[in-house]
Coordinates of C-alpha atoms in Angstrom, one line a residue:
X1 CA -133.1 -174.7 -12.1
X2 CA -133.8 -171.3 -10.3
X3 CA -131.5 -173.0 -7.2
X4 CA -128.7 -173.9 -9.8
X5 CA -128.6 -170.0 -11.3
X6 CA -128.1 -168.8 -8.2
X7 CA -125.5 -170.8 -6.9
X8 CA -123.6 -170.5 -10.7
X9 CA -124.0 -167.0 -10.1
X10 CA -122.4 -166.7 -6.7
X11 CA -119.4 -168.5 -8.0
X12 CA -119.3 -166.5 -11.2
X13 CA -119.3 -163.1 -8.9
X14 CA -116.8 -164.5 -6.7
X15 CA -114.3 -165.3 -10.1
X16 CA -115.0 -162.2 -12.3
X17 CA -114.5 -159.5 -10.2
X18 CA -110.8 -161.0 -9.5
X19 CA -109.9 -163.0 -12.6
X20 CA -107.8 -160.1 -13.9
X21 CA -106.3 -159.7 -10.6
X22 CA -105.4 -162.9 -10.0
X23 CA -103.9 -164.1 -13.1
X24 CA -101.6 -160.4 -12.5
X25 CA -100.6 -161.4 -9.2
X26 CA -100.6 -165.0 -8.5
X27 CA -100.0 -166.5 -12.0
X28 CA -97.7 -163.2 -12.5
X29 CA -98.8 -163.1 -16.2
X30 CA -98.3 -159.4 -18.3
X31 CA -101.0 -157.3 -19.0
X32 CA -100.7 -158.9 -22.7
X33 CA -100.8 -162.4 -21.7
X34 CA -104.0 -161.5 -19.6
X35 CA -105.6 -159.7 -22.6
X36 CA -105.0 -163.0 -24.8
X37 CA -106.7 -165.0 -21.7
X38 CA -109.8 -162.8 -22.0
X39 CA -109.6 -163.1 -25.9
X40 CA -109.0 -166.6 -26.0
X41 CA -112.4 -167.1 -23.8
X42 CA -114.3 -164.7 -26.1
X43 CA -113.4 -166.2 -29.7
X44 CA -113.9 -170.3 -28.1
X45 CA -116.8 -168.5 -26.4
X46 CA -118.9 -167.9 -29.6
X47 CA -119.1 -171.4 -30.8
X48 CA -120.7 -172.7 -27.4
X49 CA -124.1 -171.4 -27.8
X50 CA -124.9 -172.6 -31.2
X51 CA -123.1 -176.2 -30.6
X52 CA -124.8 -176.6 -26.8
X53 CA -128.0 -175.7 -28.5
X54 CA -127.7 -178.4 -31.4
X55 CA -126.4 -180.7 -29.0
X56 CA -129.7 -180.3 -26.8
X57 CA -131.9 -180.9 -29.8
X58 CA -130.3 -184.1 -29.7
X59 CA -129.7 -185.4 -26.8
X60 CA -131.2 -184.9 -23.1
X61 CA -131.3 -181.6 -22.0
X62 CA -130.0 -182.1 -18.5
X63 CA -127.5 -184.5 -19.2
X64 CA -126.0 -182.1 -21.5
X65 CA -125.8 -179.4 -18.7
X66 CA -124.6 -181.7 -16.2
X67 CA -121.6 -182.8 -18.9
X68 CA -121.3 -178.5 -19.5
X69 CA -120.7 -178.1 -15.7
X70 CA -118.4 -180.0 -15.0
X71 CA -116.4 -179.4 -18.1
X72 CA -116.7 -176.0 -16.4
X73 CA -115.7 -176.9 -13.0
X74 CA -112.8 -178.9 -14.4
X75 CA -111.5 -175.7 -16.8
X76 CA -111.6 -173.9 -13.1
X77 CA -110.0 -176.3 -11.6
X78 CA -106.9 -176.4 -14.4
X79 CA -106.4 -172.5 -13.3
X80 CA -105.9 -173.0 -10.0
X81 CA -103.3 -175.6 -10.4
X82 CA -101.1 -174.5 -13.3
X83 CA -99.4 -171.2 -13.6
X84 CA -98.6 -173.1 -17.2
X85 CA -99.2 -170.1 -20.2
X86 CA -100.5 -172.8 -22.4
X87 CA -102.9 -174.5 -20.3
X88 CA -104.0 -171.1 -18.7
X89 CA -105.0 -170.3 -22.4
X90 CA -106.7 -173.7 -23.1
X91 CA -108.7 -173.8 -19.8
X92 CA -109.8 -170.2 -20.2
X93 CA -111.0 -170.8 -24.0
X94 CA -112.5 -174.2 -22.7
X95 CA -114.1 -171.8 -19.9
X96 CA -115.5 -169.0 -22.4
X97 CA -117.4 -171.8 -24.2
X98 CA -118.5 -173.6 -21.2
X99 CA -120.2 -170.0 -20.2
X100 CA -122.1 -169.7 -23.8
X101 CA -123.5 -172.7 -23.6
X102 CA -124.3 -173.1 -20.2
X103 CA -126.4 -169.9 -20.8
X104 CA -128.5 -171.1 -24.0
X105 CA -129.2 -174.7 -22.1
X106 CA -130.6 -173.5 -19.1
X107 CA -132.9 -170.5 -21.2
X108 CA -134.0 -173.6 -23.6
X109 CA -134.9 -175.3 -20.3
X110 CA -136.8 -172.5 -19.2
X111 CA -138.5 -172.6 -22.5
X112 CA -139.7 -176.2 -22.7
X113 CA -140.7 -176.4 -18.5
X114 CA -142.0 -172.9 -18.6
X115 CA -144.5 -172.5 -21.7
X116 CA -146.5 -169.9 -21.9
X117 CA -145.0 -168.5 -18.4
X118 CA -142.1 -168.6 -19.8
X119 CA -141.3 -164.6 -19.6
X120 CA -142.4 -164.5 -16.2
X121 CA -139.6 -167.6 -15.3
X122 CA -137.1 -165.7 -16.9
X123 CA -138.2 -162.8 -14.7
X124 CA -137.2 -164.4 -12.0
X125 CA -134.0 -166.2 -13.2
X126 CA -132.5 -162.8 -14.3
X127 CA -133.4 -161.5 -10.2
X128 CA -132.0 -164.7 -9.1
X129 CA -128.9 -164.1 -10.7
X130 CA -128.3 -161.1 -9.8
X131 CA -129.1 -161.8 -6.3
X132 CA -126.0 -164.2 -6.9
X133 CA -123.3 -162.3 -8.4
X134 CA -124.1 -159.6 -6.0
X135 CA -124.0 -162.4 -3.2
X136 CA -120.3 -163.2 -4.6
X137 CA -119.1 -160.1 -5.7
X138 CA -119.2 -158.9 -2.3
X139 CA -117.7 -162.0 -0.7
X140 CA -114.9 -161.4 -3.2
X141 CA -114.4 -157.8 -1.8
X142 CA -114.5 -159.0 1.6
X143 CA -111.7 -161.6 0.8
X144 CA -109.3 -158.9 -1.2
X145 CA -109.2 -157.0 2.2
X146 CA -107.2 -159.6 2.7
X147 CA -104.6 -159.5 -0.2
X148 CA -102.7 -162.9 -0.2
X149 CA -102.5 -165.2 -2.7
X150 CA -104.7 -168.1 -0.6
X151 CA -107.6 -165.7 -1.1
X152 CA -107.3 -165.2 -4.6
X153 CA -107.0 -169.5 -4.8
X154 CA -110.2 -169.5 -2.4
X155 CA -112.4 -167.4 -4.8
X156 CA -111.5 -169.3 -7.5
X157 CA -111.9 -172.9 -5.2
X158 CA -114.9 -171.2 -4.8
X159 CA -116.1 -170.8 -8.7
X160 CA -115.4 -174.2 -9.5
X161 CA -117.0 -175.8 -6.2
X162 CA -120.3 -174.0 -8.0
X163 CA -120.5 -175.6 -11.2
X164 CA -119.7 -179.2 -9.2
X165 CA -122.6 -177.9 -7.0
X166 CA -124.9 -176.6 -10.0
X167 CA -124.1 -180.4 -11.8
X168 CA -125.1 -182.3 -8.7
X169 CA -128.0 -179.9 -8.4
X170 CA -128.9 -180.4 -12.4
X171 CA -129.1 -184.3 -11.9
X172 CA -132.5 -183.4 -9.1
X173 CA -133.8 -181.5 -12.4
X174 CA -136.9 -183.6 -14.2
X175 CA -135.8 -183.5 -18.3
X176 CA -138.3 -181.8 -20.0
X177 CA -140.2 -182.8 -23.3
X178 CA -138.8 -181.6 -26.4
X179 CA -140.6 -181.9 -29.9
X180 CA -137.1 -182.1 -31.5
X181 CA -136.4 -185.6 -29.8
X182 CA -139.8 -187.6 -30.2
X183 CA -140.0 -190.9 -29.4
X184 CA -141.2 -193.9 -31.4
X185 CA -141.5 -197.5 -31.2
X186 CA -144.2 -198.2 -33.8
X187 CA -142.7 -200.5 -36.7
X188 CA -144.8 -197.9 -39.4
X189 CA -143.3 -194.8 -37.1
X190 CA -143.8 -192.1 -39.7
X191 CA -139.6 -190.3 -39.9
X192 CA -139.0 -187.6 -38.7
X193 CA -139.1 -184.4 -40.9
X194 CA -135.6 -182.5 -41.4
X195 CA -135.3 -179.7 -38.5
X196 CA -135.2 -176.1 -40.1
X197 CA -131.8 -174.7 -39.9
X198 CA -131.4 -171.4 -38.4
X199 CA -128.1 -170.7 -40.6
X200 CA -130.5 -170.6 -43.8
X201 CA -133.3 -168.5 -41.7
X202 CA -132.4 -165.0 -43.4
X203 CA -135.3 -163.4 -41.3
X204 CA -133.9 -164.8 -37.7
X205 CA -130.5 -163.9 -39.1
X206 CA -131.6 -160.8 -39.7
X207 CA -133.6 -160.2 -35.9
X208 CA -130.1 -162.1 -34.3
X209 CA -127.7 -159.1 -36.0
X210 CA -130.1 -156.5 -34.4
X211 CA -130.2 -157.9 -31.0
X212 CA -126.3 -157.7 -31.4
X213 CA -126.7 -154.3 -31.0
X214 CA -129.5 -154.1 -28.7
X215 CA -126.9 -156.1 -25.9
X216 CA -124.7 -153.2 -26.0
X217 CA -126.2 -152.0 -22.6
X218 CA -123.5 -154.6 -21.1
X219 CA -120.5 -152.9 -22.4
X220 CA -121.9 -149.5 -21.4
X221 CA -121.7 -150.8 -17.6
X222 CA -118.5 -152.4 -17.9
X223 CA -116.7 -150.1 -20.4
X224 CA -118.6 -147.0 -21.3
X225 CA -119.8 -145.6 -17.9
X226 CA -116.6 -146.0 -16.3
X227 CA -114.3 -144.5 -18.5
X228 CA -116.9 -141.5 -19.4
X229 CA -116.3 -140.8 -15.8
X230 CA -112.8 -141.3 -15.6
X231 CA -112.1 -139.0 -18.7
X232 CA -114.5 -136.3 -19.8
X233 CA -116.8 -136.3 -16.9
X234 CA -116.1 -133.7 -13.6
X235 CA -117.9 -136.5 -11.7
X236 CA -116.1 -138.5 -8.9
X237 CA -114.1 -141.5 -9.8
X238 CA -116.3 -143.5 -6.7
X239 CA -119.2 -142.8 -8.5
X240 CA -118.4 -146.1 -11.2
X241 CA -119.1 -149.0 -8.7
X242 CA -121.7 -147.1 -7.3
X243 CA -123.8 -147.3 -10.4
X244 CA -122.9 -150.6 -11.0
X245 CA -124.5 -151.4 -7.6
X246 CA -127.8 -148.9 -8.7
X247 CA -127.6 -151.6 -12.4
X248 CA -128.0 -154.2 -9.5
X249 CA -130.9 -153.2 -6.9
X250 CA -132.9 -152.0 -10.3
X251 CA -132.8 -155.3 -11.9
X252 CA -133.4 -157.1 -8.4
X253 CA -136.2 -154.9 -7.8
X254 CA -137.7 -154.3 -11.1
X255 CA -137.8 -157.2 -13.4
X256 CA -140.3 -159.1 -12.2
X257 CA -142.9 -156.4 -12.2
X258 CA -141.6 -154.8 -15.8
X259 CA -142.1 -158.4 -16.8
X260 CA -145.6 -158.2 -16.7
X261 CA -146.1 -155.7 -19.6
X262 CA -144.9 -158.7 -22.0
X263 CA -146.1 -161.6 -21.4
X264 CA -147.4 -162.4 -24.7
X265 CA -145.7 -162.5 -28.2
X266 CA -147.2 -159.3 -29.5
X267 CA -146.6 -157.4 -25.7
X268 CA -143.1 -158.3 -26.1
X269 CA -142.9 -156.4 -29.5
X270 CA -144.3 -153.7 -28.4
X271 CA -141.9 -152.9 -25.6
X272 CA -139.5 -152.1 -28.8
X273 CA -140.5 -149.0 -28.5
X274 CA -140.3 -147.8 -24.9
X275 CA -136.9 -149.8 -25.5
X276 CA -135.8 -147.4 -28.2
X277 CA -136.8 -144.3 -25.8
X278 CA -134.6 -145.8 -22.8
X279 CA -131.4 -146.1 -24.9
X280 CA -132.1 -142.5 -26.8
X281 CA -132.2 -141.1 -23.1
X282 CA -129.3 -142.3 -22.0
X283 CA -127.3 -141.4 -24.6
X284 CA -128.4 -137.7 -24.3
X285 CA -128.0 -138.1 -20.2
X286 CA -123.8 -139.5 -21.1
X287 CA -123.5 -137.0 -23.5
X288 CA -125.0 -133.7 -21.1
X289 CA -122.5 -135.1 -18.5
X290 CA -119.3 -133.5 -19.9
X291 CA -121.0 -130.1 -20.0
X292 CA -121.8 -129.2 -16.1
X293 CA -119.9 -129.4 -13.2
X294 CA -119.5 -132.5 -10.4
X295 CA -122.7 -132.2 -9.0
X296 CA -124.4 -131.9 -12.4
X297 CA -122.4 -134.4 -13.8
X298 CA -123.4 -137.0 -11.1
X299 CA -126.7 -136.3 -11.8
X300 CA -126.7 -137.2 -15.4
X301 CA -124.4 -140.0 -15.1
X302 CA -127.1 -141.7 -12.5
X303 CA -130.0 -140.8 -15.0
X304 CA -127.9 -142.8 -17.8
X305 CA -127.6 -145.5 -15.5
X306 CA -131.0 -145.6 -14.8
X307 CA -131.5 -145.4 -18.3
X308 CA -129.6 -148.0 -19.7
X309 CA -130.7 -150.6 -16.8
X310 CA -134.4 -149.8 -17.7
X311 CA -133.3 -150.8 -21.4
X312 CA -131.7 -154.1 -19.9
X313 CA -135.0 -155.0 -18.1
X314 CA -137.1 -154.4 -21.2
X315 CA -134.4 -156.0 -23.7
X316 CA -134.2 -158.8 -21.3
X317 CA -138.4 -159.4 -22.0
X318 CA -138.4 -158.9 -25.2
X319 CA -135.5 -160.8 -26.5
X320 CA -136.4 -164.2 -24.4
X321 CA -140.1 -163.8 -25.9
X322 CA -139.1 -163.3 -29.3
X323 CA -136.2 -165.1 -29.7
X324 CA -138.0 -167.8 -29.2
X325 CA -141.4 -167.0 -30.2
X326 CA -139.7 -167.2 -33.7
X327 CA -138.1 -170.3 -33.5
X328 CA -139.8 -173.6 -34.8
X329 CA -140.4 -175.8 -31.7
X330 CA -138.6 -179.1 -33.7
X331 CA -135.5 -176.7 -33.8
X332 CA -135.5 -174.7 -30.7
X333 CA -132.1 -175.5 -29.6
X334 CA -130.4 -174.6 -32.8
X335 CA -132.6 -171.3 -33.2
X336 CA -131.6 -170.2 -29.6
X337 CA -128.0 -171.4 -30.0
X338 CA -127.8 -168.7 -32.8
X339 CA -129.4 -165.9 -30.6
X340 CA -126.7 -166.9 -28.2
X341 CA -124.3 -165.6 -31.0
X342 CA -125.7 -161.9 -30.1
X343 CA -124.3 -161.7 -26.7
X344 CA -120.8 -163.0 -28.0
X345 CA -120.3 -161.2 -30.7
X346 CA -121.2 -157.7 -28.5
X347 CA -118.5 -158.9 -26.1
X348 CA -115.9 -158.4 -29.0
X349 CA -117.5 -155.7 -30.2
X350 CA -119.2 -153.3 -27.4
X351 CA -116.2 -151.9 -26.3
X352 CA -114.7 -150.9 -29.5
X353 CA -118.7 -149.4 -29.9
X354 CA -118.7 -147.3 -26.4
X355 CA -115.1 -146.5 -27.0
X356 CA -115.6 -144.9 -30.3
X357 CA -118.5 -143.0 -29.0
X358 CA -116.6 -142.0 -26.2
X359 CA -113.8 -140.8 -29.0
X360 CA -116.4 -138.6 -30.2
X361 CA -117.0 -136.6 -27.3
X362 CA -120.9 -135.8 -26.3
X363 CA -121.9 -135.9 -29.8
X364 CA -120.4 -139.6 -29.9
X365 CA -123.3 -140.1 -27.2
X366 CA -126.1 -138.6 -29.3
X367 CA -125.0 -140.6 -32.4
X368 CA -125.0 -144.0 -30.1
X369 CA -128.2 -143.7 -28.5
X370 CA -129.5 -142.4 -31.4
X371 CA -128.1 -145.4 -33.5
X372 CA -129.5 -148.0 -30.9
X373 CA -133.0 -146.6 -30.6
X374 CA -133.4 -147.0 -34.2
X375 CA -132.2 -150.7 -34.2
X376 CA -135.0 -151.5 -31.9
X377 CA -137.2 -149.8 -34.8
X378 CA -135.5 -152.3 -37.1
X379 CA -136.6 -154.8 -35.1
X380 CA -139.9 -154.1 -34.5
X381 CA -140.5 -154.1 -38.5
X382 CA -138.6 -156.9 -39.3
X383 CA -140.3 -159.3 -37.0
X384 CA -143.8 -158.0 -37.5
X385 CA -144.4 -160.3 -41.2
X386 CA -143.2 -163.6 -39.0
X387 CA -145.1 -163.0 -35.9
X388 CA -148.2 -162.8 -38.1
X389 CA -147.9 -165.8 -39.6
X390 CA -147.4 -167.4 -35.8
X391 CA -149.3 -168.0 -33.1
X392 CA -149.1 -165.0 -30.8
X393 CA -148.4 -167.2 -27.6
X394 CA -147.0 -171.0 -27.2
X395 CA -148.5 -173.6 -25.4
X396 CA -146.8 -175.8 -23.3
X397 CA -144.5 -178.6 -25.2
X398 CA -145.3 -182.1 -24.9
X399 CA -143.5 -185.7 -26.6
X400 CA -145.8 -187.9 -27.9
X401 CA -144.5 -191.7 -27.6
X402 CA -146.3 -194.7 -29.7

């Protein structure tokens, strides 16, 4: 599964870096026509991690992937055909929630192969992948040297080759047990008890609305960091893709060894709280970096950086360990297809966040970091009563067939 993330990756940097471009330029579409595209993929986008996750309680894990893939690959492939509005709309929705779900199937595989090692899998996954979109994101700049519309088709050739790749990879992949699909063929099998359902699970509800917020480094690096410069910051223009590259070699270099410091339940918690000091310390570092001049400025904004990758390392711990720490095994799919929810709904909403703070001038800054570091103290309550009534570490899952 490592081998598949990277090679989804690759193709993923070679399309996302260039999707804009391309549908301006070789499907000629208005800068309206591509905002509905990336809306259309967003709102279809926040139903695939919930219904890939109850699907994969279900049914077999891989097969579901594999079927996720190539439903992928073929949404690609509709792209690079049609120049047709409608279909460009449909295949880019289809896309959006071919991504979601693709994301929460291969962390609930990690889960049920992994066990108890799972935050140190997940360690490597996140290095993995960003090995890969670094991999294609720099092929994709090599190939817009060239500037012709048979480049822009190659990169996206290219994105859909990788999920035909990643499906013919997934069928190699062993299907792991899952408590939610036991097998019986006993004539007195005892049935099955209902699963617990995550909609009507106030408390995970509850820790899935905070992690909302806690994503929101994302849109900093996409959004926030890049118009801060742009706008109120005497800093260079260059510096942007720069510090996108620094987001990169930190999370290549560092999550494997931060990963360490929570590798049980209760670890994982506690990193809540260095989590809470990392945002708070960017937001002071964005908001000191309108007051000083370029030199100054480019200091700051490289602190903030650093800041807010170090918050994506230790979010990126914590949230896989809890997220599923809290989750019944019988349900684990539906419970993980909800956390999926939180990375969705801060793609509609993280740029409206960073832009209003942005709005706001420096003091925006304070009041965002501020705001962020006392969700993770949210979280760190509001957990505490259900982690105490769990075991504080999981043991590996196993199917028991009569």
């Amino acid at each position: 599964m490592l081998v598949i993330a990277l090679v989804d990756r690759i193709g993923s940097g070679l399309w996302a870096s260039v999707s804009v471009l391309y549908f301006t330029y070789v499907s000629e579409l208005s800068v309206a026509q591509v905002g509905t595209l990336a809306a259309a993929a967003g709102v279809v986008g926040i139903a695939g991690a919930p219904l890939g996750g109850r699907i994969a309680d279900r049914f077999p894990l891989t097969r579901v992937l594999l079927v996720v893939q190539l439903l992928r690959a073929v949404a690609s492939g509709v792209l690079l055909i049609s120049h047709d509005y409608t279909l460009l709309v449909a295949s880019s929705a289809v896309a959006g929630l071919g991504d979601r779900a693709a994301s929460v199937l291969t962390k609930l595989y990690a889960t049920r192969v992994a066990g108890p090692d799972r935050i140190r899998y997940q360690a490597f996954h996140r290095t993995i992948a960003n090995v890969g979109w670094a991999i294609g994101g720099l092929a994709a700049a090599a190939a817009l040297t060239v500037d012709t519309t048979t480049a822009y088709q190659w990169l996206l050739a290219g994105d859909a080759l990788s999920f035909v790749a990643s499906a013919l990879l997934t069928l190699r992949c062993g299907e792991p047990h899952a408590p939610s699909r036991t097998v019986t063929t006993s004539k007195h099998a005892v049935p099955r008890t209902r699963p617990a359902n995550p909609w009507r699970d106030r408390t995970y509800l509850a820790y899935v609305s905070t992690e909302a917020v806690l994503f929101l480094d994302d849109a900093m690096f996409k959004v926030g960091l890049p118009l801060w410069i742009a706008h109120a910051s005497n800093a260079p223009h260059g510096l942007a893709p720069l510090l996108m590259v620094l987001n990169n070699v930190m999370v290549v270099a560092l999550q494997i060894p931060l990963a360490r410091f929570g590798t049980t339940t209760a670890a994982a918690r506690n990193l809540l709280i260095p989590l809470s000091v990392a945002f708070a310390l960017g937001g002071v570092s964005m908001a000191l970096a309108a007051t000083g001049g370029a030199v100054t400025a480019t200091l700051l904004l490289t602190a903030a950086a650093a800041a807010f990758t170090t918050a994506e390392m230790l979010h990126a711990t914590v949230s896989w360990e809890l997220s599923v720490a809290l989750a019944p095994d019988t349900a684990q799919g539906a419970y993980l297809g909800v956390h999926g929810l939180a990375q969705s709904v801060q793609r509609s909403f993280g740029p409206l966040a960073v832009t209003a703070a942005i709005a706001n001038g420096p003091a925006g800054w304070l009041v965002f970091g501020t705001l962020i570091a006392l969700t993770c103290a949210v979280q760190h309550r509001l957990v505490r009563g259900r982690l105490s009534r769990t075991p504080m570490s999981v043991a590996p899952v196993t199917v028991s067939e009569h």
